[in-house]
Coordinates of C-alpha atoms in Angstrom, one line a residue:
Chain W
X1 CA -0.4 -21.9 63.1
X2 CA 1.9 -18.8 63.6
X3 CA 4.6 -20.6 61.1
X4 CA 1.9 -21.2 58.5
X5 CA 0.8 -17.3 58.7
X6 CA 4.7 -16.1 58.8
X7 CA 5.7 -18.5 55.9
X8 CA 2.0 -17.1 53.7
X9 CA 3.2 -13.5 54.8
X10 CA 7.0 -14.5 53.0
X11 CA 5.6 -16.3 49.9
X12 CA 3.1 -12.9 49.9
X13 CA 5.9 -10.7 50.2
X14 CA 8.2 -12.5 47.6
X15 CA 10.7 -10.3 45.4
X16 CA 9.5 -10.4 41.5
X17 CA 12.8 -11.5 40.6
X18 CA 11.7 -15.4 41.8
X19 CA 9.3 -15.3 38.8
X20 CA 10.7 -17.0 35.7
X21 CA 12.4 -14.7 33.3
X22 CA 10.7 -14.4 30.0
X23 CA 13.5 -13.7 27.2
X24 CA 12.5 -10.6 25.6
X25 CA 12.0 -12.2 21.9
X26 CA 9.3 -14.5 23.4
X27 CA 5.9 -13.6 22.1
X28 CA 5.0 -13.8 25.7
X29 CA 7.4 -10.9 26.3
X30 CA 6.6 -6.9 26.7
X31 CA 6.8 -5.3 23.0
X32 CA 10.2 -3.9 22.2
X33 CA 10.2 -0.7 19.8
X34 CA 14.1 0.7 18.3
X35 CA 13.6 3.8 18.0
X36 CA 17.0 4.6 17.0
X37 CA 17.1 6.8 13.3
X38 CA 17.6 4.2 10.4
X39 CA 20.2 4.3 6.8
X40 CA 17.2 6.1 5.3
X41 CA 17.3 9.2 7.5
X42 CA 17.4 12.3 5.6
X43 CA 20.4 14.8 5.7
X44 CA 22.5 16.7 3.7
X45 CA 23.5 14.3 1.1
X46 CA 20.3 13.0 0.9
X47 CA 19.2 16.7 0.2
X48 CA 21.9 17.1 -2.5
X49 CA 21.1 14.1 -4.3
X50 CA 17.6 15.0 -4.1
X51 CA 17.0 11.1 -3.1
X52 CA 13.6 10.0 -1.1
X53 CA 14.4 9.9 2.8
X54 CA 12.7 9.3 6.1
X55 CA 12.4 12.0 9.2
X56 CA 14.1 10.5 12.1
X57 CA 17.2 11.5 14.5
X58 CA 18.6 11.3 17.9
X59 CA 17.3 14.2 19.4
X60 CA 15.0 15.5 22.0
X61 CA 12.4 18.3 21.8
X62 CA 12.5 21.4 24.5
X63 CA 10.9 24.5 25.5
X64 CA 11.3 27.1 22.4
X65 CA 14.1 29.3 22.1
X66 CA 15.4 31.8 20.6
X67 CA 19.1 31.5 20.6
X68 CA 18.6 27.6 19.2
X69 CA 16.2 29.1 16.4
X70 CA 18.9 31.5 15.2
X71 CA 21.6 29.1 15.4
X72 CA 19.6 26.5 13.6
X73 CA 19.5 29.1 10.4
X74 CA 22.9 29.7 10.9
X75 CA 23.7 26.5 10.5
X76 CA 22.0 25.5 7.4
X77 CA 23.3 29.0 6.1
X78 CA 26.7 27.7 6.3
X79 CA 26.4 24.8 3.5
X80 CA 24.0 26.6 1.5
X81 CA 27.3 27.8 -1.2
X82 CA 28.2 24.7 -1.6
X83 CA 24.6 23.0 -2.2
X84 CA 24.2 26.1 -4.7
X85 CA 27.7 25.7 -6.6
X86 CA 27.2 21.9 -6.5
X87 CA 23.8 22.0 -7.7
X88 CA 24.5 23.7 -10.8
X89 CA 28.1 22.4 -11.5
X90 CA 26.5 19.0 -11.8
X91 CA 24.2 19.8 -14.3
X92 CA 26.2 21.9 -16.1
X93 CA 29.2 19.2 -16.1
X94 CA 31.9 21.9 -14.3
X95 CA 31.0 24.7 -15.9
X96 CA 30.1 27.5 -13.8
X97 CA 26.9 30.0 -13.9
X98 CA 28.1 33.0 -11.4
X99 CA 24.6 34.0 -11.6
X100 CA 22.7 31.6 -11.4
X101 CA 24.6 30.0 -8.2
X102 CA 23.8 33.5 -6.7
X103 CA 20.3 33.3 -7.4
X104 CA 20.5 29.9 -6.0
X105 CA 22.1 31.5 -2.7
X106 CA 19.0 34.4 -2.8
X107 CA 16.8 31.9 -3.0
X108 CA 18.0 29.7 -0.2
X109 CA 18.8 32.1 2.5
X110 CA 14.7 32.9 2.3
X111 CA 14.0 28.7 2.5
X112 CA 16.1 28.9 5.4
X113 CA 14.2 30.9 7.2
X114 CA 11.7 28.0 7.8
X115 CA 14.6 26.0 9.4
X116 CA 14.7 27.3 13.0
X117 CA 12.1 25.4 14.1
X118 CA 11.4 28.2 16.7
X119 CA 14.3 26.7 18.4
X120 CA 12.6 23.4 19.8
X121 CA 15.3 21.2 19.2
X122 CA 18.0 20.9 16.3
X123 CA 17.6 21.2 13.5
X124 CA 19.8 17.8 12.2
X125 CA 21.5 15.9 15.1
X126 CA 25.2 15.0 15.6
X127 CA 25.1 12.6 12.6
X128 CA 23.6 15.2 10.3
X129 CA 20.0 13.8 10.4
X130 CA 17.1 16.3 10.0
X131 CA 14.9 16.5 12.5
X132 CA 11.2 14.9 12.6
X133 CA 9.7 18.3 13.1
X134 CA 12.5 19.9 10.0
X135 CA 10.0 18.0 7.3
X136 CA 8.9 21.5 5.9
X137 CA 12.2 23.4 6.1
X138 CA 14.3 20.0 4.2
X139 CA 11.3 20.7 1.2
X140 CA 12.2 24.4 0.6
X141 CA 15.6 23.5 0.6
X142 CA 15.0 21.0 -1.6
X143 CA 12.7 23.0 -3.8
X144 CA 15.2 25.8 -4.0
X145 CA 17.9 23.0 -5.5
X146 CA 15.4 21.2 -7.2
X147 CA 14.5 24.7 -9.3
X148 CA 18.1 25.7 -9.8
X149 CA 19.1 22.4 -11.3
X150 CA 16.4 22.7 -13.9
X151 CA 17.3 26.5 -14.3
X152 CA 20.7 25.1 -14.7
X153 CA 19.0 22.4 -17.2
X154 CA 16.9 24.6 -19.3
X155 CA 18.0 28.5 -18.8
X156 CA 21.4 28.7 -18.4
X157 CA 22.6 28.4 -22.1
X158 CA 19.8 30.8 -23.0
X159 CA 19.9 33.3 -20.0
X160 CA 24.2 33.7 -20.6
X161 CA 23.4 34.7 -24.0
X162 CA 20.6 37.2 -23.6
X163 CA 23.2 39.0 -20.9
X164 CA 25.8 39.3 -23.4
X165 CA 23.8 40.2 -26.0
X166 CA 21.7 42.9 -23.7
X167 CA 18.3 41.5 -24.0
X168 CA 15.8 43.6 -21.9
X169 CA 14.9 42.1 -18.3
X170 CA 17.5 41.4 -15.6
X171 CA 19.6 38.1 -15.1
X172 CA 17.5 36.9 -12.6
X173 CA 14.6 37.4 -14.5
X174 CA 15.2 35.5 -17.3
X175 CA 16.0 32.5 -15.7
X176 CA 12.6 32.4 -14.1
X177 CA 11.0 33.5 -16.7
X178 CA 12.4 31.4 -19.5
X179 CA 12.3 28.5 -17.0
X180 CA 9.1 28.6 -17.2
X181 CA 8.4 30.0 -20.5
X182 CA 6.8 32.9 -19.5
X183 CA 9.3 35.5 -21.2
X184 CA 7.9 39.0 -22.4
X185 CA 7.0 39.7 -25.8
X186 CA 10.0 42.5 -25.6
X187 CA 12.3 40.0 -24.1
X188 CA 11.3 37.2 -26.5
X189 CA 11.3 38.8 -29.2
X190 CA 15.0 39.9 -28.1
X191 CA 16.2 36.3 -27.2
X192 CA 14.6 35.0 -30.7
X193 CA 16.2 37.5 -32.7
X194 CA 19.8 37.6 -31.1
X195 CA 20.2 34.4 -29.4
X196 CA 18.1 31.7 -31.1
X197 CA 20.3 29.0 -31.1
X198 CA 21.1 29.1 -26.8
X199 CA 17.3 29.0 -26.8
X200 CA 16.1 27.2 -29.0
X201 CA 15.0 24.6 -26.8
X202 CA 12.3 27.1 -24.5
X203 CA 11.3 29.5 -26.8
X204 CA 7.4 28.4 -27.7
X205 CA 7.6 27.1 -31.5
X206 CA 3.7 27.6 -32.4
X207 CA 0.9 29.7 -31.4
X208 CA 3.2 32.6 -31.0
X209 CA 4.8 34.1 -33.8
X210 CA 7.9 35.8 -33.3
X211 CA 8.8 39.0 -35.2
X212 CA 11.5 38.2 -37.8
X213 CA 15.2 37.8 -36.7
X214 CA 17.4 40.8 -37.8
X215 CA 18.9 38.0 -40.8
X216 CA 15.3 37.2 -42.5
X217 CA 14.7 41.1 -42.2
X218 CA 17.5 41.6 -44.4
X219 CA 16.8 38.7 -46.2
X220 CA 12.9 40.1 -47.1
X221 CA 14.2 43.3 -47.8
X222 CA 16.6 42.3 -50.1
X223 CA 15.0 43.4 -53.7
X224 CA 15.0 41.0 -56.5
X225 CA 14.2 37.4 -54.1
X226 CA 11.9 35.2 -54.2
X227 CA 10.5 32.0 -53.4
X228 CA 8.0 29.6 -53.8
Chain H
X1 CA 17.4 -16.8 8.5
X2 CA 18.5 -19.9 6.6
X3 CA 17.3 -21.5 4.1
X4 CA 15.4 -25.3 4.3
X5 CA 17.9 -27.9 3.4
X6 CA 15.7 -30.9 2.1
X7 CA 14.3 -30.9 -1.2
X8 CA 10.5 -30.7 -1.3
X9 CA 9.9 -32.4 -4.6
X10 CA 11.4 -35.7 -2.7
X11 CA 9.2 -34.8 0.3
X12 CA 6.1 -34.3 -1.5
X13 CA 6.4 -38.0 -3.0
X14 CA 7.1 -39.7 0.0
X15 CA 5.4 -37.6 2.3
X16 CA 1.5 -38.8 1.1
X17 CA 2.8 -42.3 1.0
X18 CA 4.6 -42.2 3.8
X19 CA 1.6 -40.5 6.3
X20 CA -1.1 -43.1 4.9
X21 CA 1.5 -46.0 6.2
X22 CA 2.3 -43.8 9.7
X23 CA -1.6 -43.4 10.4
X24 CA -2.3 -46.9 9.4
X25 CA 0.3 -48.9 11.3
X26 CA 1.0 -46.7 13.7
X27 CA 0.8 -49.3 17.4
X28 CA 3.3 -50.6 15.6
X29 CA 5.9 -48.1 15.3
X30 CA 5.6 -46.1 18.3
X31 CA 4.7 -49.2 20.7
X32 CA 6.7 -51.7 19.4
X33 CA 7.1 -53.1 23.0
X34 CA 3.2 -53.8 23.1
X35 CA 3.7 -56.7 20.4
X36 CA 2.2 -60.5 22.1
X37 CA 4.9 -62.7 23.1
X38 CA 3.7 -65.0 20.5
X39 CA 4.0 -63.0 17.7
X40 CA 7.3 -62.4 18.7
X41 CA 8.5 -65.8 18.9
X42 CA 6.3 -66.6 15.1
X43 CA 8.9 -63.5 13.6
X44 CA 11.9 -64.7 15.1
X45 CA 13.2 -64.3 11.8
X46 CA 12.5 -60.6 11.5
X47 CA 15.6 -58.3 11.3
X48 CA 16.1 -57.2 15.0
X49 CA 14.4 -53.4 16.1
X50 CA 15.2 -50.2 15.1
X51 CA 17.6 -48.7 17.7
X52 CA 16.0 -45.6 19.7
X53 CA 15.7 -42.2 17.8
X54 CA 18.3 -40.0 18.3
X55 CA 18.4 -37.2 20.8
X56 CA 16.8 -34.4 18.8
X57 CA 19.1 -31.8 21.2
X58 CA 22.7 -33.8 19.8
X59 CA 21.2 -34.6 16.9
X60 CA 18.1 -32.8 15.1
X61 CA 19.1 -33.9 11.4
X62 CA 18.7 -37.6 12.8
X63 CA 15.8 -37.2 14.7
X64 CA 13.9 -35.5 11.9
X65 CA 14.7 -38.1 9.7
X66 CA 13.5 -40.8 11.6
X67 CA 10.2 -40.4 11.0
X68 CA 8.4 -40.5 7.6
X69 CA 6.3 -37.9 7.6
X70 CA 6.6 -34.5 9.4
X71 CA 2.7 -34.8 11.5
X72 CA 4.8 -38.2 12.7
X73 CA 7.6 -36.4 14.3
X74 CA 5.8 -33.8 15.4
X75 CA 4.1 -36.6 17.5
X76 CA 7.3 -37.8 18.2
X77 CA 8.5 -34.7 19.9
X78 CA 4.9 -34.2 21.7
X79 CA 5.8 -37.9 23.6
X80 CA 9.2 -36.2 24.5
X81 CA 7.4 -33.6 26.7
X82 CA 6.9 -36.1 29.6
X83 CA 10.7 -37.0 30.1
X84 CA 12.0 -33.6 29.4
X85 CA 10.5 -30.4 27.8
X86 CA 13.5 -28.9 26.2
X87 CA 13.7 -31.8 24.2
X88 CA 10.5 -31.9 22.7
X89 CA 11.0 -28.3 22.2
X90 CA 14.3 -29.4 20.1
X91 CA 12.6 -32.3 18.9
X92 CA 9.7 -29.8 17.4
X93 CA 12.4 -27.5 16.5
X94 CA 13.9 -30.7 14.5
X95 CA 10.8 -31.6 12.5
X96 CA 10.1 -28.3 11.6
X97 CA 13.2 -27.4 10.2
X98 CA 14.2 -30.6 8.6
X99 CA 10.9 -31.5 7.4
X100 CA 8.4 -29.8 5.0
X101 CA 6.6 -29.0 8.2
X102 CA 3.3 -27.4 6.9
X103 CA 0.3 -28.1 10.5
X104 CA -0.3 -24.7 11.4
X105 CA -2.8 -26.5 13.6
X106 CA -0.6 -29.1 15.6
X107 CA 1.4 -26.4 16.2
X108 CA -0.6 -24.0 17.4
X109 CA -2.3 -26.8 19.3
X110 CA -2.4 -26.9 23.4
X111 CA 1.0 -28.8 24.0
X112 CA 3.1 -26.5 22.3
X113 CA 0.9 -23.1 23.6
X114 CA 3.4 -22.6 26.6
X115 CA 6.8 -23.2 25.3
X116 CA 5.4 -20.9 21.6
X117 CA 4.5 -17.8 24.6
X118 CA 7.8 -17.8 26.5
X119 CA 10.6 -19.6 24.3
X120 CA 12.6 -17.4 22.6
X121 CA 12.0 -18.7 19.3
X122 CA 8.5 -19.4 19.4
X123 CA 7.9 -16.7 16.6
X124 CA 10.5 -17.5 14.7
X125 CA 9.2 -21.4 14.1
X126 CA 5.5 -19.9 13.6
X127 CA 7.1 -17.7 10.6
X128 CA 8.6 -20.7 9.1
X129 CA 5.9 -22.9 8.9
X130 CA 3.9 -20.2 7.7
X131 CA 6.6 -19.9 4.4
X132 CA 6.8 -23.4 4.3
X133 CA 2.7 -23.5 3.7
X134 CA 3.6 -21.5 0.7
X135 CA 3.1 -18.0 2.7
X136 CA 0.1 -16.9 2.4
X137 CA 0.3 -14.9 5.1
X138 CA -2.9 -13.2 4.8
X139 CA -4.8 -16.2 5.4
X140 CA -2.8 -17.8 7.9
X141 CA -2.7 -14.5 10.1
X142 CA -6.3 -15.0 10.3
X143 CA -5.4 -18.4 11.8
X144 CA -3.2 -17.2 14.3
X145 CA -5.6 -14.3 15.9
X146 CA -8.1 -16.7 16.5
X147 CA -5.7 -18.6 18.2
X148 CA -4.4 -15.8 20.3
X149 CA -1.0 -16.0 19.3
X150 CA 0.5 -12.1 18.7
X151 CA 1.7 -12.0 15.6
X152 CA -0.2 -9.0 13.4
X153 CA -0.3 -8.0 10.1
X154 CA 1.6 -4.6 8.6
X155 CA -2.0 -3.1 7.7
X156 CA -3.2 -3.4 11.5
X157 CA -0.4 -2.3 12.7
X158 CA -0.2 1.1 10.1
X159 CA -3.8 2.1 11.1
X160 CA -2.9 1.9 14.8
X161 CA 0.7 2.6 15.2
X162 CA 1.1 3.3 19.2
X163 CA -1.2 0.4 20.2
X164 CA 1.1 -1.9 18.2
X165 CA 4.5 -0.5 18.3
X166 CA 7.0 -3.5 19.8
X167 CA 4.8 -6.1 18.7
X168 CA 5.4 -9.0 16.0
X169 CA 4.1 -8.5 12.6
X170 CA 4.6 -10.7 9.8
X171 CA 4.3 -9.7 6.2
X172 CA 5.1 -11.1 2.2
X173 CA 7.4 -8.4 1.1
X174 CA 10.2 -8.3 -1.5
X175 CA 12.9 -6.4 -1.4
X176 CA 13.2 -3.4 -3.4
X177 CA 16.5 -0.9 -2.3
X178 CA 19.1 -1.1 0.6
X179 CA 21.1 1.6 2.3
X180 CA 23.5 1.4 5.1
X181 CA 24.7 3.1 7.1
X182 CA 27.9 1.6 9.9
X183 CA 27.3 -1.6 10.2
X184 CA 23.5 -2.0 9.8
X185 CA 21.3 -1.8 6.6
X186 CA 18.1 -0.8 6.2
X187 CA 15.9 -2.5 3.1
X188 CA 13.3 -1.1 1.0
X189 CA 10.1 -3.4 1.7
X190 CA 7.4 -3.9 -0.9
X191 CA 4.4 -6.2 0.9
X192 CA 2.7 -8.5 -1.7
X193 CA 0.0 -10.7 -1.3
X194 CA -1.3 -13.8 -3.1
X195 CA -3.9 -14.7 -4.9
X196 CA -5.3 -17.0 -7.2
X197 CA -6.1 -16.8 -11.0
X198 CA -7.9 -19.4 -13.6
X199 CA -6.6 -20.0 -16.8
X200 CA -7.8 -22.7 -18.7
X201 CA -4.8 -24.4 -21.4
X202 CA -5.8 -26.9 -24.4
X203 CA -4.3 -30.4 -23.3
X204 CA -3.9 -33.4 -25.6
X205 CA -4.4 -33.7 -29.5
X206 CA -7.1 -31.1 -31.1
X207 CA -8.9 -31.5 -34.1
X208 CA -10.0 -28.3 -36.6
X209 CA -11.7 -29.3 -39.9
X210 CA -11.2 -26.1 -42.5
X211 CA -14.1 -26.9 -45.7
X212 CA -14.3 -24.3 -48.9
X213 CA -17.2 -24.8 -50.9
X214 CA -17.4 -23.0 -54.2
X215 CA -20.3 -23.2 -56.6
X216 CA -20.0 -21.4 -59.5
X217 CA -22.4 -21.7 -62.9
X218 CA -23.3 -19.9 -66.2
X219 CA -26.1 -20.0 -68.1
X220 CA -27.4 -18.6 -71.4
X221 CA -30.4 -19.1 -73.8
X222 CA -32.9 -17.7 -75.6
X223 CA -36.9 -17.5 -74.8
X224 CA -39.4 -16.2 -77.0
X225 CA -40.8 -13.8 -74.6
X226 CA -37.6 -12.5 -73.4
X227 CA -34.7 -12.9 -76.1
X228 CA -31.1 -14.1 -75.4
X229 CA -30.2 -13.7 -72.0
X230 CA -27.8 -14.7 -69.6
X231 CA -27.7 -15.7 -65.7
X232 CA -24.1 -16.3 -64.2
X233 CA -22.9 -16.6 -60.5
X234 CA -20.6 -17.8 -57.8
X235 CA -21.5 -19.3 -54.4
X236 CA -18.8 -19.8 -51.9
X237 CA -19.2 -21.5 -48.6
X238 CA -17.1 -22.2 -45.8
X239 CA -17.1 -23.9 -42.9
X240 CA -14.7 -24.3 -39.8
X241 CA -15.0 -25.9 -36.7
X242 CA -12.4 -27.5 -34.3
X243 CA -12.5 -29.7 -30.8
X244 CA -9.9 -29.2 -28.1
X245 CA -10.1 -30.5 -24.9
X246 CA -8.9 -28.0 -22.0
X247 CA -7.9 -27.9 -18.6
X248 CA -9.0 -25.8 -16.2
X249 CA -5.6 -24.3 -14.4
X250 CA -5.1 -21.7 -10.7
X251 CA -2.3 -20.1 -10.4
X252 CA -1.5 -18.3 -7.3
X253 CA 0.4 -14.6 -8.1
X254 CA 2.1 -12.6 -6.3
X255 CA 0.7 -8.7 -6.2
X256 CA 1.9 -5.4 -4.6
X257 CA -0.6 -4.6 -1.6
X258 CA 0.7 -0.8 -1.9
X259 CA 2.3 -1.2 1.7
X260 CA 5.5 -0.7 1.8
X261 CA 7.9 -0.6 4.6
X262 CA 11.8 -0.2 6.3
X263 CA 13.1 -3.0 7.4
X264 CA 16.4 -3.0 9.7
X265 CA 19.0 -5.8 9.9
X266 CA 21.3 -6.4 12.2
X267 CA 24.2 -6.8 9.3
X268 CA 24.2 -6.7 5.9
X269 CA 22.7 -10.2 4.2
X270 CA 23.9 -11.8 0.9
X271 CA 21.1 -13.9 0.8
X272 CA 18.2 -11.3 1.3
X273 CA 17.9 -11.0 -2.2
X274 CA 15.9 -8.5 -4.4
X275 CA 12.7 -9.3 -6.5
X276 CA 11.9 -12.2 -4.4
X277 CA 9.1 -13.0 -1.9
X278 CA 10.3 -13.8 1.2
X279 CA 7.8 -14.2 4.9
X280 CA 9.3 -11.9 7.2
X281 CA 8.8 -11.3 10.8
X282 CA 9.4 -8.5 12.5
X283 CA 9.2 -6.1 15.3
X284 CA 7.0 -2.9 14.2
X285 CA 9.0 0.4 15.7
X286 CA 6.4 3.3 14.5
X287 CA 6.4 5.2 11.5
X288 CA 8.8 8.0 9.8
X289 CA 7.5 11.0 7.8
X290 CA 8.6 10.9 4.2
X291 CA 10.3 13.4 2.4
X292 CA 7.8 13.1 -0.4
X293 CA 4.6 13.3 -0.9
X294 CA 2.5 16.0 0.4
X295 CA 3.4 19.5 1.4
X296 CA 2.0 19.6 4.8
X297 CA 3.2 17.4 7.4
X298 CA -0.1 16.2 8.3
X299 CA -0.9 14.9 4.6
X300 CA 2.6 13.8 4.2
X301 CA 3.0 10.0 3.5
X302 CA 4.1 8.0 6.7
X303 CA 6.3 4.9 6.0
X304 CA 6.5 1.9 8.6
X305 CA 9.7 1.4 9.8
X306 CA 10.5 -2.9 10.9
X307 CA 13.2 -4.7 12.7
X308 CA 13.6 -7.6 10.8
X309 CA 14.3 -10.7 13.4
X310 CA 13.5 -13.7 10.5
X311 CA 13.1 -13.8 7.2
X312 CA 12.1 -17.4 5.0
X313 CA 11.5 -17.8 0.9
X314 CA 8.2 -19.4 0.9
X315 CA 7.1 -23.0 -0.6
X316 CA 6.0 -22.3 -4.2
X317 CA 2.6 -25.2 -3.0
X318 CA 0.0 -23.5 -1.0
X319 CA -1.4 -25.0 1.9
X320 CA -5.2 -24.3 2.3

């Protein structure tokens, strides 16, 4: 009888290591999650390409802080010349727009402000990959490069011109404003008149009738001319 | 991951033929030993018995082929499971991969229960037959949650990610973009789904009959009460009709279901190709925030990300 009870008490008391071992792709077997960061993770030539991307990295999240915050910025500061330059050298095939890369710059030292993440974690891990919670800062940086590149696109040409030929409103003016084709009547009237052919391409062709360039003026004036 | 090696075409012939001859006379190929003495000694004549089926562990190809139709050696392999259970698993493992294997329900069937739960490929061979149905893998997941078996669908596993993180899902997806990065890409899933549409097509001759009728007439004269007059006209008539005879035709498509997903491999795959429909199963790890979409995180898309442990093209036939 005392064998019986000493041998139940053993069987009882049996390591789990005697149970079989399920391998771990058996449907049988625990789930299994990788969490590990995939090619798709966005970083910093994802951001300059301006190509779709996924929020993943190899970090962990801690207590806030203030030093990580500031460094965070810092960090993202330090690349933002060369996103800039880039950004508007490729649209502008080499050529460079001083102005419009510092506007660029302006532009994306204020997006960077949303990139400490109040100093939680990293912002992009050792590979470069943003972090999960960096979702919002990677959009105002890409914002700020999407918006240059079409500056780059549409003003540039037009914006260089009025500068030389001193049309009212500062540089960085008219690039926003003729970006998106809100330029003052004074200003228009300026870029129509002196620089029509660099803007020929955003200045608003009906509906708004520009006053005569200095050329037709002499032209109308001109006694003795006419036309049917 | 690889693709079947016998030609369906040939198996769809001799399968039918072959499984109506199986279930027929079946005592008399799989208990040949059962025969009366007599018999024996009236067919002396007969050419001598068919040595015993290969070992489907040294030889699967051989084993497979054995039998003429796949619910035969399926069967085959079940018998196995008394002498020695890896075997039969081999031998199941055989008929499934070197047949056009398409019983869902033999498989999913109480003998093989155990060794599908805790043999290591026991999803894998569920995934293939499921392609080799023609992959309809709406339908047949249905199949496999009332059996119990966990395997789950991309959707479930979107609208609940935690409870179903680690788990087996298995989706239709094409291929759409790859990136890499080391050693190990990550594809660009698109999930499709089947379904059917009619058409119908004219078959055989058709008749159309086309008939113009034109009347036409003048006439003139002279009454008392009216003087010369004159009444002309033209009447034209036509007439068309035709006979076909048509056939009434479903067609099973392929359509985006609007899920799309990652899916990881563990090395970059030549035959994983683009803008095809393969059945793939896969672990689900959780979802990513996407850089597009919405400007708030909580709005923002989510995409699903996969590690992709099989993938098989499905059978162009769907089994029902």
């Amino acid at each position: 009888m005392k064998a019986i009870l000493v041998s139940l008490l053993l069987l009882g008391s049996a390591p789990e290591g005697a149970a079989p071992v399920i391998p771990p792709e058996a449907l049988a077997a625990p789930p299994v999650a990788d969490e590990s960061p995939t090619a798709w993770a966005c970083t910093v030539d994802t951001l300059r390409a301006g190509k779709e991307c996924v929020f993943e990295a190899d970090l962990a999240e801690g207590a806030p802080s203030d030093t990580q915050d500031a460094s965070n910025k810092k960090l993202l500061q330090g690349v933002g010349r060369a996103l800039c330059t880039e950004a508007v050298g490729n649209i502008r095939e080499g050529r460079p727009d001083a102005t419009l890369v510092t506007l660029c710059e302006r532009r994306y030292v204020t997006a960077v402000d949303q990139c400490g993440l109040e100093g939680t974690s990293f912002v992009v891990d050792a590979k470069g990959r943003f972090a999960p919670g960096a979702r919002a800062c990677y959009r105002a940086l890409a914002n700020v490069l999407q918006e240059v590149q079409f500056m780059a696109t549409v003003a540039s040409p037009c914006c260089e011109c009025a500068a030389r030929a001193n049309c009212p409103g500062s540089a960085d003016r008219c690039y926003a404003e003729v970006s998106q084709q809100a330029t003052a009547p004074q200003t228009q009237a300026c870029l129509s008149d002196r620089c029509a052919d660099a803007c020929s391409v955003v200045l608003p062709r009906s509906g708004v009738h520009p006053s005569p360039t200095v050329q037709q003026r002499n032209r109308s004036a001109s006694p003795g001319s006419a036309s049917l | 991951m690889r693709r079947p090696s016998w030609k369906l075409s040939t198996w769809l012939l001799l399968g039918p033929l072959a499984a109506g001859c199986g279930a027929a006379h079946s005592h008399v190929a799989w208990s040949p030993e059962e025969a009366p003495p007599e018999q024996d000694a009236a067919f002396a004549a007969r050419p001598p018995p068919q040595p015993p089926a290969p070992s489907p562990s040294a030889d699967p190809k051989g084993f497979a082929a054995r039998y003429p139709h796949p619910a035969v050696c399926e069967a085959a392999a079940r018998r196995l499971q008394g002498a020695s259970r890896d075997e039969a698993w081999d031998g199941l493992k055989a008929c499934i991969e070197h047949t056009p294997f398409t019983q869902l329900n033999a498989l999913l069937g109480s003998a093989w229960s155990e060794e599908l739960a805790h043999r290591p490929g026991g999803a894998k061979l569920i995934a293939r037959v499921v392609a080799q149905r023609g992959g309809s893998v709406m339908g047949d997941l249905r199949y496999l949650q009332e059996k119990q078996v966990p395997i789950f669908s991309l959707a479930s596993a979107m609208d609940r990610p935690d409870t179903y993180k680690g788990r087996y899902v298995l989706l239709r997806a094409q291929v759409a973009d790859q990136r890499s990065e080391g050693e190990r890409p990550t594809v660009w899933l698109v999930e499709h789904a089947l379904s059917s549409v009619q058409t119908e097509e004219v078959v055989g001759y058709g008749e159309r009959t086309d008939s113009v009728t034109t009347y036409s007439g003048d006439l003139s004269g002279e009454t008392g009460l009216t003087g010369p007059g004159r009444v002309g006209g033209t009447v034209n008539a036509y007439q068309r009709s035709g006979r076909a005879t048509t056939r009434r035709f479903v067609e099973n498509i392929s359509d985006e279901t609007g899920r799309e997903a990652l899916g990881r491999l563990a090395a970059a795959d030549p035959f994983l190709e683009t803008r095809r429909d393969y059945v793939i199963l896969a672990r689900f790890d959780g979802v990513r925030l996407t850089s597009g979409g919405a400007e708030t995180d909580d709005e923002a898309p989510r995409i699903p990300v996969l590690t992709i442990v099989s993938y098989h093209a499905p059978q162009a036939l769907v089994v029902y």
